[in-house]
mmCIF file of C-alpha atoms in Angstrom:
data_model
loop_
_atom_site.group_PDB
_atom_site.id
_atom_site.type_symbol
_atom_site.label_atom_id
_atom_site.label_comp_id
_atom_site.label_asym_id
_atom_site.label_seq_id
_atom_site.Cartn_x
_atom_site.Cartn_y
_atom_site.Cartn_z
ATOM 1 C CA UNK H 30 0.000 0.000 0.000
ATOM 2 C CA UNK H 31 2.854 2.389 0.856
ATOM 3 C CA UNK H 32 4.481 1.635 -2.489
ATOM 4 C CA UNK H 33 1.195 2.285 -4.284
ATOM 5 C CA UNK H 34 0.788 5.650 -2.564
ATOM 6 C CA UNK H 35 4.417 6.497 -3.364
ATOM 7 C CA UNK H 36 3.783 5.818 -7.055
ATOM 8 C CA UNK H 37 0.609 7.943 -7.030
ATOM 9 C CA UNK H 38 1.632 11.291 -8.472
ATOM 10 C CA UNK H 39 -0.046 14.250 -10.103
ATOM 11 C CA UNK H 40 -2.045 17.163 -8.762
ATOM 12 C CA UNK H 41 -3.107 16.302 -5.198
ATOM 13 C CA UNK H 42 -6.047 18.716 -5.349
ATOM 14 C CA UNK H 43 -7.496 16.878 -8.351
ATOM 15 C CA UNK H 44 -7.064 13.566 -6.519
ATOM 16 C CA UNK H 45 -8.939 15.078 -3.561
ATOM 17 C CA UNK H 46 -11.770 16.209 -5.856
ATOM 18 C CA UNK H 47 -12.021 12.695 -7.310
ATOM 19 C CA UNK H 48 -12.414 11.124 -3.866
ATOM 20 C CA UNK H 49 -14.863 13.845 -2.765
ATOM 21 C CA UNK H 50 -17.111 13.391 -5.819
ATOM 22 C CA UNK H 51 -16.920 9.603 -5.453
ATOM 23 C CA UNK H 52 -18.105 9.855 -1.841
ATOM 24 C CA UNK H 53 -20.922 12.204 -2.878
ATOM 25 C CA UNK H 54 -21.873 9.728 -5.610
ATOM 26 C CA UNK H 55 -22.171 6.819 -3.182
ATOM 27 C CA UNK H 56 -24.340 8.806 -0.745
ATOM 28 C CA UNK H 57 -26.567 10.310 -3.432
ATOM 29 C CA UNK H 58 -27.006 7.124 -5.482
ATOM 30 C CA UNK H 59 -27.825 5.049 -2.390
ATOM 31 C CA UNK H 60 -30.458 7.579 -1.370
ATOM 32 C CA UNK H 61 -31.919 8.131 -4.856
ATOM 33 C CA UNK H 62 -32.272 4.459 -5.845
ATOM 34 C CA UNK H 63 -34.585 3.412 -2.998
ATOM 35 C CA UNK H 64 -37.772 3.239 -5.054
ATOM 36 C CA UNK H 65 -35.869 1.784 -8.018
ATOM 37 C CA UNK H 66 -34.568 -0.999 -5.780
ATOM 38 C CA UNK H 67 -38.081 -1.860 -4.601
ATOM 39 C CA UNK H 68 -39.375 -1.767 -8.157
ATOM 40 C CA UNK H 69 -36.551 -3.681 -9.858
ATOM 41 C CA UNK H 70 -34.728 -5.627 -7.118
ATOM 42 C CA UNK H 71 -37.406 -6.626 -4.636
ATOM 43 C CA UNK H 72 -36.358 -4.082 -2.031
ATOM 44 C CA UNK H 73 -32.628 -4.902 -1.966
ATOM 45 C CA UNK H 74 -31.515 -1.296 -1.590
ATOM 46 C CA UNK H 75 -27.859 -2.253 -1.203
ATOM 47 C CA UNK H 76 -27.727 -3.627 -4.769
ATOM 48 C CA UNK H 77 -27.277 -0.256 -6.480
ATOM 49 C CA UNK H 78 -24.936 0.970 -3.750
ATOM 50 C CA UNK H 79 -22.632 -2.002 -4.288
ATOM 51 C CA UNK H 80 -22.928 -1.646 -8.054
ATOM 52 C CA UNK H 81 -21.943 2.031 -7.921
ATOM 53 C CA UNK H 82 -19.134 1.263 -5.466
ATOM 54 C CA UNK H 83 -17.782 -1.364 -7.875
ATOM 55 C CA UNK H 84 -17.905 1.066 -10.797
ATOM 56 C CA UNK H 85 -16.187 3.809 -8.787
ATOM 57 C CA UNK H 86 -13.432 1.447 -7.633
ATOM 58 C CA UNK H 87 -12.908 0.407 -11.258
ATOM 59 C CA UNK H 88 -12.787 4.103 -12.124
ATOM 60 C CA UNK H 89 -10.085 4.738 -9.511
ATOM 61 C CA UNK H 90 -8.063 1.837 -10.916
ATOM 62 C CA UNK H 91 -8.386 3.337 -14.401
ATOM 63 C CA UNK H 92 -7.309 6.762 -13.107
ATOM 64 C CA UNK H 93 -4.262 5.242 -11.409
ATOM 65 C CA UNK H 94 -3.023 3.292 -14.430
ATOM 66 C CA UNK H 95 -3.881 6.098 -16.878
ATOM 67 C CA UNK H 96 -1.907 8.622 -14.838
ATOM 68 C CA UNK H 97 1.118 6.304 -14.740
ATOM 69 C CA UNK H 98 1.290 6.315 -18.570
ATOM 70 C CA UNK H 99 3.384 9.014 -20.230
ATOM 71 C CA UNK H 100 0.849 11.379 -21.767
ATOM 72 C CA UNK H 101 2.760 11.481 -25.094
ATOM 73 C CA UNK H 102 1.528 7.942 -25.752
ATOM 74 C CA UNK H 103 -2.026 9.277 -25.895
ATOM 75 C CA UNK H 104 -1.001 11.263 -28.964
ATOM 76 C CA UNK H 105 -0.436 7.974 -30.794
ATOM 77 C CA UNK H 106 -3.676 6.521 -29.447
ATOM 78 C CA UNK H 107 -5.665 9.576 -30.582
ATOM 79 C CA UNK H 108 -5.729 8.734 -34.283
ATOM 80 C CA UNK H 109 -6.681 5.112 -33.646
ATOM 81 C CA UNK H 110 -9.426 6.174 -31.239
ATOM 82 C CA UNK H 111 -10.864 8.628 -33.760
ATOM 83 C CA UNK H 112 -10.903 6.062 -36.573
ATOM 84 C CA UNK H 113 -12.489 3.414 -34.329
ATOM 85 C CA UNK H 114 -15.152 5.857 -33.096
ATOM 86 C CA UNK H 115 -16.650 6.378 -36.564
ATOM 87 C CA UNK H 116 -17.755 2.765 -37.233
ATOM 88 C CA UNK H 117 -18.834 2.430 -33.584
ATOM 89 C CA UNK H 118 -21.161 5.430 -33.871
ATOM 90 C CA UNK H 119 -22.528 4.233 -37.218
ATOM 91 C CA UNK H 120 -23.199 0.792 -35.733
ATOM 92 C CA UNK H 121 -24.940 2.405 -32.750
ATOM 93 C CA UNK H 122 -27.253 4.391 -35.012
ATOM 94 C CA UNK H 123 -28.143 1.306 -37.030
ATOM 95 C CA UNK H 124 -28.276 -1.440 -34.413
ATOM 96 C CA UNK H 125 -27.908 0.251 -31.022
ATOM 97 C CA UNK H 126 -30.153 -0.364 -28.061
ATOM 98 C CA UNK H 127 -33.118 2.003 -27.938
ATOM 99 C CA UNK H 128 -33.546 4.044 -24.765
ATOM 100 C CA UNK H 129 -36.056 6.902 -24.664
ATOM 101 C CA UNK H 130 -36.486 6.597 -28.466
ATOM 102 C CA UNK H 131 -32.749 7.030 -29.053
ATOM 103 C CA UNK H 132 -30.076 4.564 -30.165
ATOM 104 C CA UNK H 133 -27.274 5.406 -27.786
ATOM 105 C CA UNK H 134 -26.060 2.083 -26.442
ATOM 106 C CA UNK H 135 -24.481 -1.089 -27.741
ATOM 107 C CA UNK H 136 -24.033 -4.367 -25.921
ATOM 108 C CA UNK H 137 -20.998 -6.617 -26.046
ATOM 109 C CA UNK H 138 -22.501 -10.115 -26.408
ATOM 110 C CA UNK H 139 -19.894 -12.236 -24.628
ATOM 111 C CA UNK H 140 -19.477 -10.215 -21.421
ATOM 112 C CA UNK H 141 -22.966 -8.634 -21.609
ATOM 113 C CA UNK H 142 -21.594 -5.121 -21.084
ATOM 114 C CA UNK H 143 -23.630 -2.132 -22.300
ATOM 115 C CA UNK H 144 -21.951 1.198 -22.959
ATOM 116 C CA UNK H 145 -22.449 4.508 -24.746
ATOM 117 C CA UNK H 146 -20.290 4.815 -27.837
ATOM 118 C CA UNK H 147 -20.541 8.607 -27.581
ATOM 119 C CA UNK H 148 -18.356 8.365 -24.449
ATOM 120 C CA UNK H 149 -15.660 6.643 -26.504
ATOM 121 C CA UNK H 150 -16.002 9.227 -29.266
ATOM 122 C CA UNK H 151 -15.798 12.213 -26.887
ATOM 123 C CA UNK H 152 -12.566 11.013 -25.326
ATOM 124 C CA UNK H 153 -11.068 10.130 -28.706
ATOM 125 C CA UNK H 154 -11.947 13.417 -30.415
ATOM 126 C CA UNK H 155 -10.491 15.524 -27.615
ATOM 127 C CA UNK H 156 -7.206 13.643 -27.781
ATOM 128 C CA UNK H 157 -7.266 13.989 -31.571
ATOM 129 C CA UNK H 158 -7.998 17.732 -31.543
ATOM 130 C CA UNK H 159 -5.261 18.274 -28.933
ATOM 131 C CA UNK H 160 -2.821 16.373 -31.143
ATOM 132 C CA UNK H 161 -3.771 18.341 -34.261
ATOM 133 C CA UNK H 162 -3.640 21.706 -32.489
ATOM 134 C CA UNK H 163 -0.170 20.975 -31.141
ATOM 135 C CA UNK H 164 1.132 19.816 -34.540
ATOM 136 C CA UNK H 165 -0.369 22.687 -36.554
ATOM 137 C CA UNK H 166 0.455 25.728 -34.428
ATOM 138 C CA UNK H 167 2.572 27.181 -37.234
ATOM 139 C CA UNK H 168 -0.337 26.785 -39.685
ATOM 140 C CA UNK H 169 -3.204 27.623 -37.334
ATOM 141 C CA UNK H 170 -4.050 30.891 -39.130
ATOM 142 C CA UNK H 171 -4.354 29.040 -42.468
ATOM 143 C CA UNK H 172 -7.991 27.982 -42.958
ATOM 144 C CA UNK H 173 -7.338 25.086 -45.346
ATOM 145 C CA UNK H 174 -4.068 23.706 -43.991
ATOM 146 C CA UNK H 175 -4.439 24.570 -40.335
ATOM 147 C CA UNK H 176 -8.112 24.748 -39.349
ATOM 148 C CA UNK H 177 -10.025 22.375 -41.636
ATOM 149 C CA UNK H 178 -7.972 19.262 -40.704
ATOM 150 C CA UNK H 179 -8.941 19.975 -37.075
ATOM 151 C CA UNK H 180 -12.604 20.869 -37.441
ATOM 152 C CA UNK H 181 -13.685 18.310 -40.064
ATOM 153 C CA UNK H 182 -13.165 15.304 -37.704
ATOM 154 C CA UNK H 183 -15.113 17.190 -35.016
ATOM 155 C CA UNK H 184 -17.967 17.735 -37.462
ATOM 156 C CA UNK H 185 -18.011 14.054 -38.431
ATOM 157 C CA UNK H 186 -18.220 12.865 -34.819
ATOM 158 C CA UNK H 187 -20.882 15.428 -33.868
ATOM 159 C CA UNK H 188 -22.949 14.572 -36.956
ATOM 160 C CA UNK H 189 -22.918 10.865 -36.027
ATOM 161 C CA UNK H 190 -23.884 11.553 -32.406
ATOM 162 C CA UNK H 191 -26.593 14.147 -33.147
ATOM 163 C CA UNK H 192 -29.428 11.930 -34.500
ATOM 164 C CA UNK H 193 -29.586 9.991 -31.220
ATOM 165 C CA UNK H 194 -28.283 12.555 -28.733
ATOM 166 C CA UNK H 195 -28.425 16.157 -29.858
ATOM 167 C CA UNK H 196 -27.469 17.648 -26.492
ATOM 168 C CA UNK H 197 -24.258 15.608 -26.312
ATOM 169 C CA UNK H 198 -23.363 16.554 -29.893
ATOM 170 C CA UNK H 199 -23.897 20.267 -29.247
ATOM 171 C CA UNK H 200 -21.924 20.206 -25.995
ATOM 172 C CA UNK H 201 -19.106 18.278 -27.666
ATOM 173 C CA UNK H 202 -18.987 20.739 -30.549
ATOM 174 C CA UNK H 203 -18.980 23.723 -28.174
ATOM 175 C CA UNK H 204 -16.211 22.197 -26.050
ATOM 176 C CA UNK H 205 -14.064 21.521 -29.128
ATOM 177 C CA UNK H 206 -14.600 25.085 -30.359
ATOM 178 C CA UNK H 207 -13.503 26.407 -26.960
ATOM 179 C CA UNK H 208 -10.399 24.210 -27.112
ATOM 180 C CA UNK H 209 -9.680 25.578 -30.602
ATOM 181 C CA UNK H 210 -10.013 29.110 -29.218
ATOM 182 C CA UNK H 211 -7.482 28.249 -26.503
ATOM 183 C CA UNK H 212 -5.298 26.799 -29.270
ATOM 184 C CA UNK H 213 -5.139 30.227 -30.976
ATOM 185 C CA UNK H 214 -7.543 29.472 -33.838
ATOM 186 C CA UNK H 215 -8.721 32.834 -35.282
ATOM 187 C CA UNK H 216 -12.159 33.942 -34.122
ATOM 188 C CA UNK H 217 -13.383 34.421 -37.690
ATOM 189 C CA UNK H 218 -12.827 30.710 -38.370
ATOM 190 C CA UNK H 219 -14.739 29.722 -35.246
ATOM 191 C CA UNK H 220 -17.578 32.140 -36.037
ATOM 192 C CA UNK H 221 -17.938 30.653 -39.524
ATOM 193 C CA UNK H 222 -18.166 27.157 -38.044
ATOM 194 C CA UNK H 223 -20.809 28.244 -35.525
ATOM 195 C CA UNK H 224 -22.879 29.705 -38.361
ATOM 196 C CA UNK H 225 -22.426 26.551 -40.453
ATOM 197 C CA UNK H 226 -23.422 24.384 -37.491
ATOM 198 C CA UNK H 227 -26.592 26.423 -36.912
ATOM 199 C CA UNK H 228 -27.555 26.035 -40.572
ATOM 200 C CA UNK H 229 -26.968 22.278 -40.427
ATOM 201 C CA UNK H 230 -29.143 21.914 -37.320
ATOM 202 C CA UNK H 231 -31.982 23.823 -39.026
ATOM 203 C CA UNK H 232 -31.601 21.667 -42.141
ATOM 204 C CA UNK H 233 -31.667 18.555 -39.962
ATOM 205 C CA UNK H 234 -34.984 19.608 -38.419
ATOM 206 C CA UNK H 235 -36.449 20.344 -41.859
ATOM 207 C CA UNK H 236 -35.207 17.048 -43.287
ATOM 208 C CA UNK H 237 -36.695 15.106 -40.387
ATOM 209 C CA UNK H 238 -40.083 16.782 -40.960
ATOM 210 C CA UNK H 239 -40.109 16.112 -44.701
ATOM 211 C CA UNK H 240 -38.855 12.527 -44.626
ATOM 212 C CA UNK H 241 -39.706 9.424 -42.556
ATOM 213 C CA UNK H 242 -36.285 9.514 -40.872
ATOM 214 C CA UNK H 243 -36.154 8.201 -37.327
ATOM 215 C CA UNK H 244 -35.215 11.408 -35.556
ATOM 216 C CA UNK H 245 -36.024 12.946 -32.186
ATOM 217 C CA UNK H 246 -36.983 16.360 -33.544
ATOM 218 C CA UNK H 247 -40.388 16.335 -31.838
ATOM 219 C CA UNK H 248 -38.736 15.705 -28.484
ATOM 220 C CA UNK H 249 -36.194 18.481 -29.095
ATOM 221 C CA UNK H 250 -38.877 20.952 -30.197
ATOM 222 C CA UNK H 251 -41.097 20.171 -27.217
ATOM 223 C CA UNK H 252 -38.277 20.584 -24.709
ATOM 224 C CA UNK H 253 -37.142 23.904 -26.176
ATOM 225 C CA UNK H 254 -40.712 25.202 -26.430
ATOM 226 C CA UNK H 255 -41.455 24.232 -22.804
ATOM 227 C CA UNK H 256 -38.286 25.960 -21.667
ATOM 228 C CA UNK H 257 -38.899 29.182 -23.611
ATOM 229 C CA UNK H 258 -42.671 29.529 -23.428
ATOM 230 C CA UNK H 259 -43.969 27.118 -20.800
ATOM 231 C CA UNK H 260 -45.343 28.126 -17.406
ATOM 232 C CA UNK H 261 -45.871 26.237 -14.148
ATOM 233 C CA UNK H 262 -49.069 24.623 -15.472
ATOM 234 C CA UNK H 263 -47.570 22.862 -18.492
ATOM 235 C CA UNK H 264 -43.901 22.413 -17.610
ATOM 236 C CA UNK H 265 -42.547 18.830 -17.900
ATOM 237 C CA UNK H 266 -43.203 16.493 -14.980
ATOM 238 C CA UNK H 267 -39.514 16.048 -14.149
ATOM 239 C CA UNK H 268 -39.015 19.819 -14.034
ATOM 240 C CA UNK H 269 -41.917 20.209 -11.608
ATOM 241 C CA UNK H 270 -40.543 17.519 -9.301
ATOM 242 C CA UNK H 271 -37.021 18.971 -9.480
ATOM 243 C CA UNK H 272 -38.363 22.394 -8.494
ATOM 244 C CA UNK H 273 -40.184 20.876 -5.519
ATOM 245 C CA UNK H 274 -36.993 19.077 -4.449
ATOM 246 C CA UNK H 275 -34.897 22.245 -4.692
ATOM 247 C CA UNK H 276 -37.477 24.336 -2.832
ATOM 248 C CA UNK H 277 -37.585 21.758 -0.045
ATOM 249 C CA UNK H 278 -33.824 21.720 0.384
ATOM 250 C CA UNK H 279 -33.403 25.229 1.713
ATOM 251 C CA UNK H 280 -29.962 26.278 2.927
ATOM 252 C CA UNK H 281 -28.753 23.125 4.713
ATOM 253 C CA UNK H 282 -31.147 20.526 3.304
ATOM 254 C CA UNK H 283 -33.197 17.773 4.884
ATOM 255 C CA UNK H 284 -30.196 15.597 5.667
ATOM 256 C CA UNK H 285 -28.641 12.516 4.025
ATOM 257 C CA UNK H 286 -31.242 9.972 2.934
ATOM 258 C CA UNK H 287 -34.219 12.201 3.792
ATOM 259 C CA UNK H 288 -35.246 13.176 0.283
ATOM 260 C CA UNK H 289 -38.955 12.778 -0.485
ATOM 261 C CA UNK H 290 -38.930 13.770 -4.159
ATOM 262 C CA UNK H 291 -36.574 10.900 -5.012
ATOM 263 C CA UNK H 292 -39.706 8.736 -5.069
ATOM 264 C CA UNK H 293 -41.345 10.952 -7.702
ATOM 265 C CA UNK H 294 -38.461 12.482 -9.646
ATOM 266 C CA UNK H 295 -37.636 10.522 -12.852
ATOM 267 C CA UNK H 296 -33.967 9.518 -13.047
ATOM 268 C CA UNK H 297 -33.254 10.967 -9.612
ATOM 269 C CA UNK H 298 -30.055 8.874 -9.554
ATOM 270 C CA UNK H 299 -28.677 10.077 -12.924
ATOM 271 C CA UNK H 300 -29.987 13.072 -14.909
ATOM 272 C CA UNK H 301 -31.597 14.716 -11.848
ATOM 273 C CA UNK H 302 -29.203 13.643 -9.130
ATOM 274 C CA UNK H 303 -28.198 17.272 -8.512
ATOM 275 C CA UNK H 304 -31.778 18.140 -7.502
ATOM 276 C CA UNK H 305 -31.718 15.199 -5.085
ATOM 277 C CA UNK H 306 -28.426 16.451 -3.623
ATOM 278 C CA UNK H 307 -29.879 19.954 -3.155
ATOM 279 C CA UNK H 308 -32.921 18.553 -1.355
ATOM 280 C CA UNK H 309 -30.783 16.549 1.070
ATOM 281 C CA UNK H 310 -27.788 18.871 1.491
ATOM 282 C CA UNK H 311 -29.308 22.248 0.635
ATOM 283 C CA UNK H 312 -27.696 25.153 -1.153
ATOM 284 C CA UNK H 313 -24.541 24.555 0.874
ATOM 285 C CA UNK H 314 -24.134 21.088 -0.646
ATOM 286 C CA UNK H 315 -24.993 22.434 -4.106
ATOM 287 C CA UNK H 316 -22.245 25.048 -3.759
ATOM 288 C CA UNK H 317 -19.684 22.427 -2.715
ATOM 289 C CA UNK H 318 -20.427 20.355 -5.824
ATOM 290 C CA UNK H 319 -20.173 23.401 -8.078
ATOM 291 C CA UNK H 320 -16.952 24.487 -6.366
ATOM 292 C CA UNK H 321 -15.414 21.027 -6.857
ATOM 293 C CA UNK H 322 -15.848 21.185 -10.629
ATOM 294 C CA UNK H 323 -14.632 24.767 -10.849
ATOM 295 C CA UNK H 324 -11.532 23.916 -8.809
ATOM 296 C CA UNK H 325 -10.919 20.980 -11.167
ATOM 297 C CA UNK H 326 -10.998 23.432 -14.083
ATOM 298 C CA UNK H 327 -8.699 25.923 -12.333
ATOM 299 C CA UNK H 328 -6.157 23.222 -11.438
ATOM 300 C CA UNK H 329 -6.212 21.978 -15.038
ATOM 301 C CA UNK H 330 -5.609 25.517 -16.285
ATOM 302 C CA UNK H 331 -2.644 25.628 -13.900
ATOM 303 C CA UNK H 332 -1.332 22.413 -15.481
ATOM 304 C CA UNK H 333 -1.894 23.969 -18.916
ATOM 305 C CA UNK H 334 0.238 26.988 -17.985
ATOM 306 C CA UNK H 335 3.031 24.872 -16.509
ATOM 307 C CA UNK H 336 3.251 22.266 -19.271
ATOM 308 C CA UNK H 337 6.074 23.142 -21.701
ATOM 309 C CA UNK H 338 4.671 21.009 -24.522
ATOM 310 C CA UNK H 339 1.582 21.986 -26.515
ATOM 311 C CA UNK H 340 -0.029 18.538 -26.724
ATOM 312 C CA UNK H 341 -0.007 17.975 -22.967
ATOM 313 C CA UNK H 342 -1.261 21.501 -22.306
ATOM 314 C CA UNK H 343 -4.164 21.203 -24.756
ATOM 315 C CA UNK H 344 -4.974 17.695 -23.540
ATOM 316 C CA UNK H 345 -5.252 18.720 -19.878
ATOM 317 C CA UNK H 346 -7.344 21.829 -20.434
ATOM 318 C CA UNK H 347 -9.478 20.252 -23.175
ATOM 319 C CA UNK H 348 -10.546 17.232 -21.146
ATOM 320 C CA UNK H 349 -11.240 19.346 -18.065
ATOM 321 C CA UNK H 350 -13.305 21.815 -20.106
ATOM 322 C CA UNK H 351 -15.577 19.091 -21.470
ATOM 323 C CA UNK H 352 -16.095 17.580 -17.998
ATOM 324 C CA UNK H 353 -16.906 20.952 -16.437
ATOM 325 C CA UNK H 354 -19.220 21.995 -19.291
ATOM 326 C CA UNK H 355 -21.086 18.702 -18.913
ATOM 327 C CA UNK H 356 -21.359 19.230 -15.154
ATOM 328 C CA UNK H 357 -22.573 22.819 -15.525
ATOM 329 C CA UNK H 358 -25.144 21.725 -18.119
ATOM 330 C CA UNK H 359 -26.492 19.018 -15.809
ATOM 331 C CA UNK H 360 -26.747 21.465 -12.920
ATOM 332 C CA UNK H 361 -28.358 24.126 -15.139
ATOM 333 C CA UNK H 362 -31.008 21.625 -16.279
ATOM 334 C CA UNK H 363 -31.725 20.631 -12.679
ATOM 335 C CA UNK H 364 -32.300 24.243 -11.597
ATOM 336 C CA UNK H 365 -34.269 25.068 -14.789
ATOM 337 C CA UNK H 366 -31.672 27.342 -16.392
ATOM 338 C CA UNK H 367 -31.400 25.091 -19.452
ATOM 339 C CA UNK H 368 -33.817 22.897 -21.456
ATOM 340 C CA UNK H 369 -34.169 19.265 -20.389
ATOM 341 C CA UNK H 370 -31.340 17.048 -21.674
ATOM 342 C CA UNK H 371 -30.026 13.591 -20.919
ATOM 343 C CA UNK H 372 -26.645 14.790 -19.633
ATOM 344 C CA UNK H 373 -25.359 13.196 -16.427
ATOM 345 C CA UNK H 374 -23.258 14.713 -13.634
ATOM 346 C CA UNK H 375 -19.685 13.448 -14.185
ATOM 347 C CA UNK H 376 -18.420 11.006 -11.549
ATOM 348 C CA UNK H 377 -21.573 11.525 -9.440
ATOM 349 C CA UNK H 378 -24.538 10.167 -11.410
ATOM 350 C CA UNK H 379 -25.121 6.424 -11.345
ATOM 351 C CA UNK H 380 -23.633 4.824 -14.411
ATOM 352 C CA UNK H 381 -21.163 2.414 -15.885
ATOM 353 C CA UNK H 382 -19.454 3.543 -19.066
ATOM 354 C CA UNK H 383 -19.888 7.256 -18.265
ATOM 355 C CA UNK H 384 -18.038 6.894 -14.945
ATOM 356 C CA UNK H 385 -15.290 4.773 -16.501
ATOM 357 C CA UNK H 386 -14.634 7.131 -19.413
ATOM 358 C CA UNK H 387 -14.775 10.139 -17.076
ATOM 359 C CA UNK H 388 -12.162 8.371 -14.951
ATOM 360 C CA UNK H 389 -10.031 7.811 -18.041
ATOM 361 C CA UNK H 390 -10.191 11.536 -18.848
ATOM 362 C CA UNK H 391 -9.172 12.472 -15.296
ATOM 363 C CA UNK H 392 -6.366 9.913 -15.398
ATOM 364 C CA UNK H 393 -5.003 11.531 -18.570
ATOM 365 C CA UNK H 394 -5.144 14.987 -16.944
ATOM 366 C CA UNK H 395 -3.210 13.592 -13.970
ATOM 367 C CA UNK H 396 -0.714 11.983 -16.365
ATOM 368 C CA UNK H 397 0.099 15.422 -17.765
ATOM 369 C CA UNK H 398 0.331 16.794 -14.212
ATOM 370 C CA UNK H 399 2.670 13.963 -13.140
ATOM 371 C CA UNK H 400 5.014 14.562 -16.073
ATOM 372 C CA UNK H 401 5.037 18.313 -15.422
ATOM 373 C CA UNK H 402 5.965 17.696 -11.785
ATOM 374 C CA UNK H 403 8.753 15.297 -12.773
ATOM 375 C CA UNK H 404 10.185 17.778 -15.281
ATOM 376 C CA UNK H 405 10.051 20.587 -12.750
ATOM 377 C CA UNK H 406 11.657 18.329 -10.141
ATOM 378 C CA UNK H 407 14.527 17.463 -12.483
ATOM 379 C CA UNK H 408 15.008 21.126 -13.351
ATOM 380 C CA UNK H 409 15.018 22.113 -9.675
ATOM 381 C CA UNK H 410 17.552 19.383 -8.871
ATOM 382 C CA UNK H 411 19.752 20.513 -11.763
ATOM 383 C CA UNK H 412 19.666 24.109 -10.525
ATOM 384 C CA UNK H 413 20.466 22.948 -6.969
ATOM 385 C CA UNK H 414 23.518 21.002 -8.147
ATOM 386 C CA UNK H 415 24.680 23.977 -10.176
ATOM 387 C CA UNK H 416 24.444 26.206 -7.097
ATOM 388 C CA UNK H 417 26.334 23.648 -4.995
ATOM 389 C CA UNK H 418 29.108 23.434 -7.601
ATOM 390 C CA UNK H 419 29.272 27.210 -7.877
ATOM 391 C CA UNK H 420 29.545 27.579 -4.091
ATOM 392 C CA UNK H 421 32.234 24.876 -3.985
ATOM 393 C CA UNK H 422 34.278 26.657 -6.680
ATOM 394 C CA UNK H 423 33.920 29.998 -4.903
ATOM 395 C CA UNK H 424 35.059 28.439 -1.626
ATOM 396 C CA UNK H 425 38.080 26.872 -3.341
ATOM 397 C CA UNK H 426 39.113 30.201 -4.901
ATOM 398 C CA UNK H 427 38.730 31.933 -1.531
#
């Protein structure tokens, strides 16, 4: 155990955030899955607690091994991951498991494991964009040679995710654009891509209305319309229950395990877990969760500033940006600042593949942090030896 702790490197604050969010996840999932356990597991409430604990332990193992790998290796993995993601997403659209009228999942037949291919694609595209940004810094102001080779793969991945999960596609596209902005891509290029993306979304809605394509446009339209024009009488059921949960939480909440709306709130253990947390831990608990994600972003920006190599810098800040944007979107939906989406709270919501791929992203961030610390340690040791030698020479001359 001592040897394992000795080999655990990287930003200690990020490690602390990981353990904090994992603890919050166990408490919140155990509380929120009570009615689900009675409905699906005959009242065995410990089932989902043990399942989430197993997933989180697996996530910690992934973080540990991912952070021990030199982050430069992920540059080589990026291209493979991007190329593998395309057929995976196509297969998901054609043969994926339907959940809430969307093909988002595929099952591995031998081990009976179900996972979201969009999680694979998100991780792969961020590594790929980080690689391309680092390799094309000298050409980044050239639209054809510098920008298009970066943005075209992003467009392909988002286009394949969008028919089944529009919110994930839009968030992924926005996160990649923000990473491109950090990577010194000219604003005029980014503005042109935003305009092109808006046109494509409109065309997608029109195409879905004119053809018998299996799209979720009616669901998207209804959610946006309810958000923009709805009132308390016709707002979606889950929004009503989330509002009741938040109002009942107050400043300090009702206490762990004392939520009442968990029995009425759909997906209280995943999409609406933040509302459950607010009801039990109040605004104080809500602030702690928000602060944890913001500190994760700030520590990753610190890694970005300290990393001397472009790929590692872009990788750390890019992965942290997508995790924080996802978290902020989930929290905004829960407090009715954003239309209803199916976005989970990273490392907190109950899940399998989402937790594991989030853990992989955090492990990569910590890999960059570990290598930065080692480089700084070697530089500090070199400077110390130089000072010792200089002092020795001065003493000899004296």
